[in-house]
PDB file of N, CA and C in Angstrom:
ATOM      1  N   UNK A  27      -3.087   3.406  15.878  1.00 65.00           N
ATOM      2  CA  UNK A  27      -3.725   2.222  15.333  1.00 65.00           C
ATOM      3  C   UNK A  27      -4.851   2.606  14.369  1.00 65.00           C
ATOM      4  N   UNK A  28      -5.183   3.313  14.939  1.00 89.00           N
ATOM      5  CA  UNK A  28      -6.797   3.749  13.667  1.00 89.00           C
ATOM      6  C   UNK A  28      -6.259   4.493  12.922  1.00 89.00           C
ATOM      7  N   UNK A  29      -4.970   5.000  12.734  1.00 87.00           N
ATOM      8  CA  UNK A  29      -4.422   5.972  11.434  1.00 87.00           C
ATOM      9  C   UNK A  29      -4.048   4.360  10.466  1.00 87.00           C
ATOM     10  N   UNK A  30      -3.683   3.523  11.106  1.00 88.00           N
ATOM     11  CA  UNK A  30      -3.014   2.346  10.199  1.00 88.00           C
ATOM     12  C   UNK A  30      -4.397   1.838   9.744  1.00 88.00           C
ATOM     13  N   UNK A  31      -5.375   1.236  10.191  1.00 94.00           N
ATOM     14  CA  UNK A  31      -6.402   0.901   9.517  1.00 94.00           C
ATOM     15  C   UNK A  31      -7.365   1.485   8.922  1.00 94.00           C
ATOM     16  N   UNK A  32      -7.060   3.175   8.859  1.00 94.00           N
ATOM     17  CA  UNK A  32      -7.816   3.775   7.845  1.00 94.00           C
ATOM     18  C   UNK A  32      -6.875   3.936   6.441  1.00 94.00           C
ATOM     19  N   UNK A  33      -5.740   3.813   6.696  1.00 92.00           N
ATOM     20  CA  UNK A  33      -4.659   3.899   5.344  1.00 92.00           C
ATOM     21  C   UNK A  33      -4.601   2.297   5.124  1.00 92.00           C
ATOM     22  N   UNK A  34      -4.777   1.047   5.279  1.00 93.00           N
ATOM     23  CA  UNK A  34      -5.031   0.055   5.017  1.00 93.00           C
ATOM     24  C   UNK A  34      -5.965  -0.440   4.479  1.00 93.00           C
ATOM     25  N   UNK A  35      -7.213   0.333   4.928  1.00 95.00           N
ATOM     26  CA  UNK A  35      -8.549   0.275   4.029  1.00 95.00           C
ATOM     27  C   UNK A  35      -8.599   1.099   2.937  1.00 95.00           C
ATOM     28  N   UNK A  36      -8.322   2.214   3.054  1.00 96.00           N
ATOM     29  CA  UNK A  36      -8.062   3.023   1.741  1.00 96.00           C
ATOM     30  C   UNK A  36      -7.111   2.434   0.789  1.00 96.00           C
ATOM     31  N   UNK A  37      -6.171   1.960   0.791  1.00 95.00           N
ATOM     32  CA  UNK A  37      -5.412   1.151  -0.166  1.00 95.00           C
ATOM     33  C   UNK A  37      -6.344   0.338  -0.752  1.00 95.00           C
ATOM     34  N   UNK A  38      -6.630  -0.361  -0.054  1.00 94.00           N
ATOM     35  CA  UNK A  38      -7.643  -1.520  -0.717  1.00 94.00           C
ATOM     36  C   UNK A  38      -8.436  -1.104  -1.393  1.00 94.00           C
ATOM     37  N   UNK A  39      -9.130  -0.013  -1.472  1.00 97.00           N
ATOM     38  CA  UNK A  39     -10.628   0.619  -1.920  1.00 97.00           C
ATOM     39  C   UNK A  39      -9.440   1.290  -3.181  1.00 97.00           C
ATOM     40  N   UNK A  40      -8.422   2.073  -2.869  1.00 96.00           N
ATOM     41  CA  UNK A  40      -8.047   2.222  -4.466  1.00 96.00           C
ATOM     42  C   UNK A  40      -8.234   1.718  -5.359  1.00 96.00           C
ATOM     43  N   UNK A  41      -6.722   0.692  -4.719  1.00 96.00           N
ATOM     44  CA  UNK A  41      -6.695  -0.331  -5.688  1.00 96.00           C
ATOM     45  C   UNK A  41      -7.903  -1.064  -6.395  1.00 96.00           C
ATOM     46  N   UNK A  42      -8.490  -1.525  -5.444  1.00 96.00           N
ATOM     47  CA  UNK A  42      -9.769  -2.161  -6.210  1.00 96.00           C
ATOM     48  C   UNK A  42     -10.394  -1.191  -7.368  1.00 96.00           C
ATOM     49  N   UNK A  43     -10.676  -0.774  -6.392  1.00 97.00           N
ATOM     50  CA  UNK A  43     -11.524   0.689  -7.846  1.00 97.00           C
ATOM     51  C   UNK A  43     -10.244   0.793  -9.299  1.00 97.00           C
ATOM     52  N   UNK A  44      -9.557   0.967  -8.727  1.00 96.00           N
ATOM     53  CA  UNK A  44      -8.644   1.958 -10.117  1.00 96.00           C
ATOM     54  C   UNK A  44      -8.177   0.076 -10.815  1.00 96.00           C
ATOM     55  N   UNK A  45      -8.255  -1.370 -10.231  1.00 96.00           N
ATOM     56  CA  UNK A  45      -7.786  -2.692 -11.196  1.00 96.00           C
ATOM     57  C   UNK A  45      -9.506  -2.845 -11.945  1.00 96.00           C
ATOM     58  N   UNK A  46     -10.761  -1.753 -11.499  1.00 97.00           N
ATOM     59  CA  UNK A  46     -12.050  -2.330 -11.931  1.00 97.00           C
ATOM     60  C   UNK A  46     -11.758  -1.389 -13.046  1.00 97.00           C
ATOM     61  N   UNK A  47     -11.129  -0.044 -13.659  1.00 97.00           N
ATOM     62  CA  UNK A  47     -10.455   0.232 -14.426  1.00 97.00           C
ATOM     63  C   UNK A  47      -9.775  -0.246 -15.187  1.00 97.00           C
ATOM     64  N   UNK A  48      -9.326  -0.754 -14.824  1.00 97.00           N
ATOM     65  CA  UNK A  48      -7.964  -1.331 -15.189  1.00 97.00           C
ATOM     66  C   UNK A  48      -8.268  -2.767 -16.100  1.00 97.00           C
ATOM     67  N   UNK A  49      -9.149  -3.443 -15.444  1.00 97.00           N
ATOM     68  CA  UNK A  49      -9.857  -4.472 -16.406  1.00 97.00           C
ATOM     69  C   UNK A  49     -10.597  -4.409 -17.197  1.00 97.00           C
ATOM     70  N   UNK A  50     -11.334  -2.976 -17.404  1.00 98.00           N
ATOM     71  CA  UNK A  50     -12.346  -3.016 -18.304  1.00 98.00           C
ATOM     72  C   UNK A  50     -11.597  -1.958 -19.170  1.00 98.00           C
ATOM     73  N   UNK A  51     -10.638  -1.271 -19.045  1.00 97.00           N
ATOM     74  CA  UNK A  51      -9.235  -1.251 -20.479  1.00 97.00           C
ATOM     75  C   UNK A  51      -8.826  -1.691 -21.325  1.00 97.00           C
ATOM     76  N   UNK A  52      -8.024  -2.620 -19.801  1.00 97.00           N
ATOM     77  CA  UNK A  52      -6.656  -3.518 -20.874  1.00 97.00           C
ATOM     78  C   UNK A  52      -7.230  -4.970 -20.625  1.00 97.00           C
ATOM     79  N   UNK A  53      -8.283  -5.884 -20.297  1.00 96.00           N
ATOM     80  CA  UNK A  53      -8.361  -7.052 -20.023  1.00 96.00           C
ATOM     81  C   UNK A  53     -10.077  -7.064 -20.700  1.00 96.00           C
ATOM     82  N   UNK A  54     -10.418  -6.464 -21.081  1.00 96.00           N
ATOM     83  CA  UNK A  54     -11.742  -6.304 -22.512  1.00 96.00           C
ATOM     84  C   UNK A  54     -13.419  -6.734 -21.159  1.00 96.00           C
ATOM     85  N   UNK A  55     -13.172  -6.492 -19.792  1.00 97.00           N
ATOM     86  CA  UNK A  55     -13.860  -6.596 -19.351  1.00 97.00           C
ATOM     87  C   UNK A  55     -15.166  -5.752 -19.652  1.00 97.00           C
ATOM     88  N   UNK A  56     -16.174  -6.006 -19.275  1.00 97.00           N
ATOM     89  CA  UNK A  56     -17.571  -5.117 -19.209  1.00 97.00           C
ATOM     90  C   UNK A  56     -17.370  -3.415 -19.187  1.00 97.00           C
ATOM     91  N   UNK A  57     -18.244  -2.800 -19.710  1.00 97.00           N
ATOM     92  CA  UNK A  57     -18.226  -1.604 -18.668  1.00 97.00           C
ATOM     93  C   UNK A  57     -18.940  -1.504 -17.174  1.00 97.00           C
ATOM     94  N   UNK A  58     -19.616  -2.583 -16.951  1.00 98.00           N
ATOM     95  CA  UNK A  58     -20.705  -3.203 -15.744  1.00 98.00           C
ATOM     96  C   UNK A  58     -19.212  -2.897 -14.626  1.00 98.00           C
ATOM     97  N   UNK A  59     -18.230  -2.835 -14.429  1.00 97.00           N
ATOM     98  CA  UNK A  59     -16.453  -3.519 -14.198  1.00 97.00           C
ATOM     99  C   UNK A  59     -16.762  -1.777 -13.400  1.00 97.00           C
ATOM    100  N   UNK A  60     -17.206  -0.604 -14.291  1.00 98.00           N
ATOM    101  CA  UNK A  60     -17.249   0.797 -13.540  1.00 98.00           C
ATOM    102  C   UNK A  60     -17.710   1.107 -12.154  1.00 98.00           C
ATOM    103  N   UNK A  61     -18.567   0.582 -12.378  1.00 98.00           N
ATOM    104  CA  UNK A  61     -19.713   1.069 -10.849  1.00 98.00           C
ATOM    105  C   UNK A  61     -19.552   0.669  -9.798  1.00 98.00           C
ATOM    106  N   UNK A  62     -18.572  -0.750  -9.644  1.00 98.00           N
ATOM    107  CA  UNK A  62     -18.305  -1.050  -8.275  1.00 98.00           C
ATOM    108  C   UNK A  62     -16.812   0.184  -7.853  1.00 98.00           C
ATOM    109  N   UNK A  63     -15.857   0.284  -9.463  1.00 98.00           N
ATOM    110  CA  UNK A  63     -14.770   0.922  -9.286  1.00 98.00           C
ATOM    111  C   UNK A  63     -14.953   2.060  -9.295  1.00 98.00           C
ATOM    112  N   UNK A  64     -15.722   2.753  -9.107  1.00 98.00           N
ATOM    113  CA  UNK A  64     -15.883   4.188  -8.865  1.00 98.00           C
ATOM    114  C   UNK A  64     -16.517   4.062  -7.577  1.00 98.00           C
ATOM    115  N   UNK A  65     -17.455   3.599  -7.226  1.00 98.00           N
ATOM    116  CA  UNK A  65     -17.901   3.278  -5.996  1.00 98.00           C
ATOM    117  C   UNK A  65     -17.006   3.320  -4.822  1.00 98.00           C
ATOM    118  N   UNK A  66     -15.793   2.647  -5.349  1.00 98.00           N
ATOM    119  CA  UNK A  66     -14.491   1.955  -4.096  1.00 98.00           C
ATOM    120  C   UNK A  66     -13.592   3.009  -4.346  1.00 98.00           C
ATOM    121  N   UNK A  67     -14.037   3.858  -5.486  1.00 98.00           N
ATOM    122  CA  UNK A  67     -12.502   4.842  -5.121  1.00 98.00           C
ATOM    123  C   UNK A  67     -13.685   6.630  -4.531  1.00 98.00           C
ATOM    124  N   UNK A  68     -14.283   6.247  -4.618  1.00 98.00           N
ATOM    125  CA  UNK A  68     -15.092   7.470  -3.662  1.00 98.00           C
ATOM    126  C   UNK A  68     -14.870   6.630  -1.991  1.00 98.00           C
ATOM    127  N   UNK A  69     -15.343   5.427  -1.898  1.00 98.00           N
ATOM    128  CA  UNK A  69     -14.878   4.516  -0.518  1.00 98.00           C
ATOM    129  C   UNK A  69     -13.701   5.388   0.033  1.00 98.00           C
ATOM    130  N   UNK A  70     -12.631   5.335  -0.844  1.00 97.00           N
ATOM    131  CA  UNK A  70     -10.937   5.631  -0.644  1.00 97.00           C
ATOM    132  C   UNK A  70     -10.612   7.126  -0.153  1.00 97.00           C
ATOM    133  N   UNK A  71     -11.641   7.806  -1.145  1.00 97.00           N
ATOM    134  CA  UNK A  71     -11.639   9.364  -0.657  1.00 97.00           C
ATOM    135  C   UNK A  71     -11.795   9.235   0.657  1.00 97.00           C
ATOM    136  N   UNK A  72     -13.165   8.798   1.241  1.00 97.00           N
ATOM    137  CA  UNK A  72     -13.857   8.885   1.898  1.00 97.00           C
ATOM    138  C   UNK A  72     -12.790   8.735   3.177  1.00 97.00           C
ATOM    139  N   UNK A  73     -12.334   7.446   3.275  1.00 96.00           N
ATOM    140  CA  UNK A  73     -10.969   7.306   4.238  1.00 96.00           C
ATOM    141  C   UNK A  73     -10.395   7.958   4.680  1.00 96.00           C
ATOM    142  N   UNK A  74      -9.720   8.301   3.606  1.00 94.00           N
ATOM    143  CA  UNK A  74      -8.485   8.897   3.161  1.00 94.00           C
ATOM    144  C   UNK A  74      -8.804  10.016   4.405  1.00 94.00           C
ATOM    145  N   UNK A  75     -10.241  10.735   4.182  1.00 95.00           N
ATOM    146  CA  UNK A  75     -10.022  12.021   4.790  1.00 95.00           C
ATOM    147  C   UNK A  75     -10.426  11.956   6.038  1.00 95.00           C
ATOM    148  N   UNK A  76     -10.745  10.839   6.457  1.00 95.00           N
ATOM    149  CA  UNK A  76     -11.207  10.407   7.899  1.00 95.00           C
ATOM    150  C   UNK A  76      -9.651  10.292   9.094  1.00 95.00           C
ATOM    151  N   UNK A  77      -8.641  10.486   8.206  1.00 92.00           N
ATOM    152  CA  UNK A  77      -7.483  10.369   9.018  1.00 92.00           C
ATOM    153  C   UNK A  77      -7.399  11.430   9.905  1.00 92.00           C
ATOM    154  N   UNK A  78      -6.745  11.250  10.979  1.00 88.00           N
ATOM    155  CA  UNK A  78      -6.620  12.415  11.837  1.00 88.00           C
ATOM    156  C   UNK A  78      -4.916  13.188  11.533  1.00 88.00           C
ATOM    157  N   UNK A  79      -5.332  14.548  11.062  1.00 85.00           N
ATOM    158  CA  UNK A  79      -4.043  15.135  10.781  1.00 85.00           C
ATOM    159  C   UNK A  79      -4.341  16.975  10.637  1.00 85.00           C
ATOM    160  N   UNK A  80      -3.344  17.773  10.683  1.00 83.00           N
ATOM    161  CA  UNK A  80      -3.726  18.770  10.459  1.00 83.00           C
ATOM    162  C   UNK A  80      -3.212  19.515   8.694  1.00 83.00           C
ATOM    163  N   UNK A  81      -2.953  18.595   8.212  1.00 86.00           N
ATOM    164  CA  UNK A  81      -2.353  18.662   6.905  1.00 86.00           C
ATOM    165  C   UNK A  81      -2.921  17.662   5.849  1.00 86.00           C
ATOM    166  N   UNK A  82      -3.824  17.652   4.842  1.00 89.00           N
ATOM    167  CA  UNK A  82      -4.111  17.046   3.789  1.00 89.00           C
ATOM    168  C   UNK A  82      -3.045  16.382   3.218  1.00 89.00           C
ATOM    169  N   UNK A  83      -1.715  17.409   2.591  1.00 89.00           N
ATOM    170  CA  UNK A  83      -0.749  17.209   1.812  1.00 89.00           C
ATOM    171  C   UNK A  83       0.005  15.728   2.475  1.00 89.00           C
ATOM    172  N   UNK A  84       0.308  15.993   3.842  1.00 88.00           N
ATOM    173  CA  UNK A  84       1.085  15.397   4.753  1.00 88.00           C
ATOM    174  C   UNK A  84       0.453  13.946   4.826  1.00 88.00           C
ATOM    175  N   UNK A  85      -1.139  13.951   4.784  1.00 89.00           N
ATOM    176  CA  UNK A  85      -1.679  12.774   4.961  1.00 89.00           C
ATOM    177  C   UNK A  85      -1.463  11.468   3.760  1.00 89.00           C
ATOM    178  N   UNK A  86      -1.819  12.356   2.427  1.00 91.00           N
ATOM    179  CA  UNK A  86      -1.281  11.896   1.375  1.00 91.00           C
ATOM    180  C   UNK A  86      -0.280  11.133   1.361  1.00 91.00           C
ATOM    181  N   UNK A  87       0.656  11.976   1.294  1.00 89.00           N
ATOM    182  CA  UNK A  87       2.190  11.758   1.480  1.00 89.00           C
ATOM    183  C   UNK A  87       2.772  10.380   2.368  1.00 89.00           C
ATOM    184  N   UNK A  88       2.127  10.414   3.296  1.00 88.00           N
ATOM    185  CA  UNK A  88       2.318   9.511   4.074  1.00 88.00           C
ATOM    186  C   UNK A  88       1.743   7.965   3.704  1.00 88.00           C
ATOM    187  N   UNK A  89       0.391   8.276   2.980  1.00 91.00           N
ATOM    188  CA  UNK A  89      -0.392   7.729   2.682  1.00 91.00           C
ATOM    189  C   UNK A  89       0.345   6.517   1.446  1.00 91.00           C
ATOM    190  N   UNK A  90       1.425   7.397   0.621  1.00 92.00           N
ATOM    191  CA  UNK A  90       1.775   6.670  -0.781  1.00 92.00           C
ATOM    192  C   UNK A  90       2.641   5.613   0.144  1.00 92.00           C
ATOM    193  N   UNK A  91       3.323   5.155   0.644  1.00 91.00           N
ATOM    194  CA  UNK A  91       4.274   4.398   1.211  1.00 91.00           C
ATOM    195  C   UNK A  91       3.020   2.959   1.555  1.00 91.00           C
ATOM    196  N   UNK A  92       2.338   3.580   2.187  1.00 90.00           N
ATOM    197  CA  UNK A  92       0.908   2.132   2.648  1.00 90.00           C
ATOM    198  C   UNK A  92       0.504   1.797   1.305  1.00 90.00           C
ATOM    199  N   UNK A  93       0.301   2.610   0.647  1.00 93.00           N
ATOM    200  CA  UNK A  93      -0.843   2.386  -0.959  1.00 93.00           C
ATOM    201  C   UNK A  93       0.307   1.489  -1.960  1.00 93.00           C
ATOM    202  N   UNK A  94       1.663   1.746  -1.519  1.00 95.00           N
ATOM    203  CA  UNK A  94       2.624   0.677  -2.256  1.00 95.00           C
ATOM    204  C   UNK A  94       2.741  -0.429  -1.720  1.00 95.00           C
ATOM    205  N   UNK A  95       2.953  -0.748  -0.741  1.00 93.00           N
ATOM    206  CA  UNK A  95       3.352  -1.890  -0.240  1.00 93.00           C
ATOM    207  C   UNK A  95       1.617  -2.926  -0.352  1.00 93.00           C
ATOM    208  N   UNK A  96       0.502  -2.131  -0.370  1.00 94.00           N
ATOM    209  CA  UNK A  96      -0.511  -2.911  -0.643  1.00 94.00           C
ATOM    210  C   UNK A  96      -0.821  -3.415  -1.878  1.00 94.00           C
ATOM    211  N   UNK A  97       0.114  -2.391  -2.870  1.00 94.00           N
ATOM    212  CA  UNK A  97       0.210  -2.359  -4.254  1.00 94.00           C
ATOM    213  C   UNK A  97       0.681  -3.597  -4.301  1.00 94.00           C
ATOM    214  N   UNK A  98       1.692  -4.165  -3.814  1.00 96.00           N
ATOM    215  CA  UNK A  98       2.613  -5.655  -3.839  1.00 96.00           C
ATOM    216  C   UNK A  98       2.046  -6.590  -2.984  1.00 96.00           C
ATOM    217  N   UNK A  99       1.380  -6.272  -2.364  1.00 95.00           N
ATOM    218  CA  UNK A  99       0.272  -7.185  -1.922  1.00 95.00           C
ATOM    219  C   UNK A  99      -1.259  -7.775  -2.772  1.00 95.00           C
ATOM    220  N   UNK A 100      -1.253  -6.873  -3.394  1.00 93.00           N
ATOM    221  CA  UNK A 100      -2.637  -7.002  -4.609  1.00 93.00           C
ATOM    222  C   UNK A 100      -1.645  -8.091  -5.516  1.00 93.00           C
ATOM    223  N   UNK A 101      -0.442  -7.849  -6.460  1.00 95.00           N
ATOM    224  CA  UNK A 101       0.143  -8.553  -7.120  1.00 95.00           C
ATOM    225  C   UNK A 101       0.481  -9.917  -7.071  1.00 95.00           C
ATOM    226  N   UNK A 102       0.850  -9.747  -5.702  1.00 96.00           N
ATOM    227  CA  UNK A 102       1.111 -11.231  -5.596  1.00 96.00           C
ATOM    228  C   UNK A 102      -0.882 -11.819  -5.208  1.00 96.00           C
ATOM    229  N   UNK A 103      -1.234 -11.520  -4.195  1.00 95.00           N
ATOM    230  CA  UNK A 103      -2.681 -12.219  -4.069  1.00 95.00           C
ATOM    231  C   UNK A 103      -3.285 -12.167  -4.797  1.00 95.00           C
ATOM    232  N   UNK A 104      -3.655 -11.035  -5.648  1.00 92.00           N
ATOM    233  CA  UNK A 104      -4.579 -11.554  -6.621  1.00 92.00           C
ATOM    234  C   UNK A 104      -4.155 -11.308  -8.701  1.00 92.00           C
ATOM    235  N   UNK A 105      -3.202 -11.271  -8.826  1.00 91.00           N
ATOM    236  CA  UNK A 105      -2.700 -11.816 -10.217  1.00 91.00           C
ATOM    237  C   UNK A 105      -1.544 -12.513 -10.352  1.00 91.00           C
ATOM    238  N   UNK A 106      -1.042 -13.286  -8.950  1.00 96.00           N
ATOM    239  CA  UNK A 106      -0.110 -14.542  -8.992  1.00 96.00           C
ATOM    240  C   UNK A 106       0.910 -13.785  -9.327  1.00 96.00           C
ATOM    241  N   UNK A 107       1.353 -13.140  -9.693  1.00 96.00           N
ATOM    242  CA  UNK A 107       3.058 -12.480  -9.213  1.00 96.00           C
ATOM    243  C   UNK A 107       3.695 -12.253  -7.947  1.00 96.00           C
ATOM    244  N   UNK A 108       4.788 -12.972  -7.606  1.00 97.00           N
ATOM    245  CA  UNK A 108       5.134 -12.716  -6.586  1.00 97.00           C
ATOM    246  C   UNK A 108       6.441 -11.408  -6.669  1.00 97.00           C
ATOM    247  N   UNK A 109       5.868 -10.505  -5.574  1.00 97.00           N
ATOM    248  CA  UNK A 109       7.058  -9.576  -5.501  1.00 97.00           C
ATOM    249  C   UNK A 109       8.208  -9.851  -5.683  1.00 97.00           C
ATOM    250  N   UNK A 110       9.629  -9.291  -6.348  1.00 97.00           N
ATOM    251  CA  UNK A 110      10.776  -9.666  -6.394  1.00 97.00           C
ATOM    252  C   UNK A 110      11.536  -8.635  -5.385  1.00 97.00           C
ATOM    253  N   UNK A 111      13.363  -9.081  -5.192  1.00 97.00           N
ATOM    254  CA  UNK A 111      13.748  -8.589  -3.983  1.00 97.00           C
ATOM    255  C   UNK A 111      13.739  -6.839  -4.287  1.00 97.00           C
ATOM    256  N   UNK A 112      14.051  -6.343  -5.242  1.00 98.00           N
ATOM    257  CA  UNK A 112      13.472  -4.888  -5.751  1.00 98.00           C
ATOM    258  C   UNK A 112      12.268  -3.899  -5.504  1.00 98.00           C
ATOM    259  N   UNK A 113      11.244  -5.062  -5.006  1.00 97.00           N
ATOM    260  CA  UNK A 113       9.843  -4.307  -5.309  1.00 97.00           C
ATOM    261  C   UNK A 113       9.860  -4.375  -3.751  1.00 97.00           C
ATOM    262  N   UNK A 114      10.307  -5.325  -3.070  1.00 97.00           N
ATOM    263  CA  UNK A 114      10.689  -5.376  -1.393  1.00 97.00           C
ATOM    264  C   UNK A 114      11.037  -4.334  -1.084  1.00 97.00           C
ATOM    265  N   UNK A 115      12.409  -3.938  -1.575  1.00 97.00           N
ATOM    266  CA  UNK A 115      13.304  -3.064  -1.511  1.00 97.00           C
ATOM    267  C   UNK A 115      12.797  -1.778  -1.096  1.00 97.00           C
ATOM    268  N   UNK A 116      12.357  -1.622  -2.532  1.00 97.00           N
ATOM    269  CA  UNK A 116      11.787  -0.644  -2.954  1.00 97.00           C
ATOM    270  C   UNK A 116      10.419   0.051  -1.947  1.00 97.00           C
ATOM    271  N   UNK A 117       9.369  -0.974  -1.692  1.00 96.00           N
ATOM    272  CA  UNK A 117       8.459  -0.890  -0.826  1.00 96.00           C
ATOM    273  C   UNK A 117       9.363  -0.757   0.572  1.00 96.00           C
ATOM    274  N   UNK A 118       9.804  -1.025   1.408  1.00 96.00           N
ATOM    275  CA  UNK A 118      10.664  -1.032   2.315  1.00 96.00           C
ATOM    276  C   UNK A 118      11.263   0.594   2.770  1.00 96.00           C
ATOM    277  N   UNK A 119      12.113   1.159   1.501  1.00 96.00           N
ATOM    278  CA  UNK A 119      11.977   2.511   1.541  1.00 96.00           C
ATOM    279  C   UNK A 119      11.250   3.652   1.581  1.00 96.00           C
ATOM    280  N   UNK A 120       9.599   2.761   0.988  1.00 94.00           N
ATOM    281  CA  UNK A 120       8.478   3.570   0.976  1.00 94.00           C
ATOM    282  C   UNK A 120       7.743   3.983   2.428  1.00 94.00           C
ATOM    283  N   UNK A 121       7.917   3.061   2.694  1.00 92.00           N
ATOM    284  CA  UNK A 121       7.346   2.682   3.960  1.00 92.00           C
ATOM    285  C   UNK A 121       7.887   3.335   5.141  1.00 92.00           C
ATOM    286  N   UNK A 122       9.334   2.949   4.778  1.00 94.00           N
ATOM    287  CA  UNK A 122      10.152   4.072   6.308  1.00 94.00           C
ATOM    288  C   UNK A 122       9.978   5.521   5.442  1.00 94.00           C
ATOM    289  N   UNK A 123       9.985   5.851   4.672  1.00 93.00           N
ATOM    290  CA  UNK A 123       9.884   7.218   4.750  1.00 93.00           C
ATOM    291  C   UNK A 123       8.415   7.791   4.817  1.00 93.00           C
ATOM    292  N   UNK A 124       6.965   6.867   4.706  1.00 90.00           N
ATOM    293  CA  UNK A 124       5.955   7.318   5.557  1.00 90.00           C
ATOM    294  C   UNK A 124       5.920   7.416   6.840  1.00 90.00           C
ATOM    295  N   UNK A 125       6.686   6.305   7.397  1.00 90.00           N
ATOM    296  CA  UNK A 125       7.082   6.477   9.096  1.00 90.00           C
ATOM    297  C   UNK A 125       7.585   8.039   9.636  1.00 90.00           C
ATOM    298  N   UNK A 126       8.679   8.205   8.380  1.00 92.00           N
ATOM    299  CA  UNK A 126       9.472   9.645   9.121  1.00 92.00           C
ATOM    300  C   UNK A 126       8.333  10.733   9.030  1.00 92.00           C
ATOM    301  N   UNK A 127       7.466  10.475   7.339  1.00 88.00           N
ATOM    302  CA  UNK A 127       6.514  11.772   7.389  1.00 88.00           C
ATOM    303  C   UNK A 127       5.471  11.940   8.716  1.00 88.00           C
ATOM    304  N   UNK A 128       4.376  10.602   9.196  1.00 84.00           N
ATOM    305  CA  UNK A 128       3.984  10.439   9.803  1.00 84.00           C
ATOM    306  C   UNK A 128       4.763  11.209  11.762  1.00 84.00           C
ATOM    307  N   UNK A 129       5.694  10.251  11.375  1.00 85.00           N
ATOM    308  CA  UNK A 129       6.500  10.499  13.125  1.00 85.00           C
ATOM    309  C   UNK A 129       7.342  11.074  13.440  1.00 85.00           C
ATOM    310  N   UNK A 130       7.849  12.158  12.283  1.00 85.00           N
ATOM    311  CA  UNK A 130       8.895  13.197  12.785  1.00 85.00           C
ATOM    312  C   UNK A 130       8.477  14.362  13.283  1.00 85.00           C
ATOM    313  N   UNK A 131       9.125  14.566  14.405  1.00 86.00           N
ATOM    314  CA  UNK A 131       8.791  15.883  15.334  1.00 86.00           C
ATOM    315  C   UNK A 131       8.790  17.292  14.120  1.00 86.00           C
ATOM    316  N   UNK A 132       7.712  18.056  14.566  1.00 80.00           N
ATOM    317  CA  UNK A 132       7.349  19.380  13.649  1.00 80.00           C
ATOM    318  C   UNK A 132       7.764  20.273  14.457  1.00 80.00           C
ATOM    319  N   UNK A 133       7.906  21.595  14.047  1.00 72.00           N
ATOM    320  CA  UNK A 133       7.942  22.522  14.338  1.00 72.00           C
ATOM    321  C   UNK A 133       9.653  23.160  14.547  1.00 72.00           C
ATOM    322  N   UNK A 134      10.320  21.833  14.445  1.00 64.00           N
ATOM    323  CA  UNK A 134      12.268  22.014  13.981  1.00 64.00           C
ATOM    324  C   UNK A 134      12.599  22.940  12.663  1.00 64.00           C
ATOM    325  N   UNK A 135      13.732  23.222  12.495  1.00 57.00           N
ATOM    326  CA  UNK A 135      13.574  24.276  11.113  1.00 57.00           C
ATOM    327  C   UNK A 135      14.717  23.568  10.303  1.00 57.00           C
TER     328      UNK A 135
END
């Protein structure tokens, strides 16, 4: 449970950080738009490494499958796109294959 809500909060703190980017790009926002988004993606580090694992790489890894499916969660909640059956799909596969990275027995060859 606390591996899921530290990769749930870290999504969020990406994303946020890297769309406060992202608006002050391509949507002619402030540069004022930086400081919370750098702020939230040091937040994300910060997470990120609070997971319990004996592998960085592995945590990551595991990590991209949550950071997508929140990805399609940002889209639809906050710029009114709703996911299509593809991005489901697609997220769906992401997701079980963080499960396998996360929950497959180690030490098999």
């Amino acid at each position: 449970m606390h591996t899921t809500v530290l990769y749930i909060a870290a999504a969020l703190a990406e994303i946020a950080g890297c769309y406060a980017f992202w608006a002050w790009l391509r949507l002619d926002r402030s540069p004022l738009w930086l400081v919370p988004g750098i702020m939230s993606l040091v937040l994300f580090a910060v997470l990120l490494a609070l997971v319990e694992s004996a592998a960085a790489g592995r945590t990551f890894a595991a990590y991209g499958g949550v950071y997508i499916v929140a990805s399609l969660g940002w889209l639809w909640l906050f710029e009114g796109l709703r996911p299509d059956r593809w991005d489901l799909i697609g997220a769906a596969l992401c997701l079980a294959g963080a499960v396998v990275i996360l929950a497959g027995p180690r030490g098999l060859a």
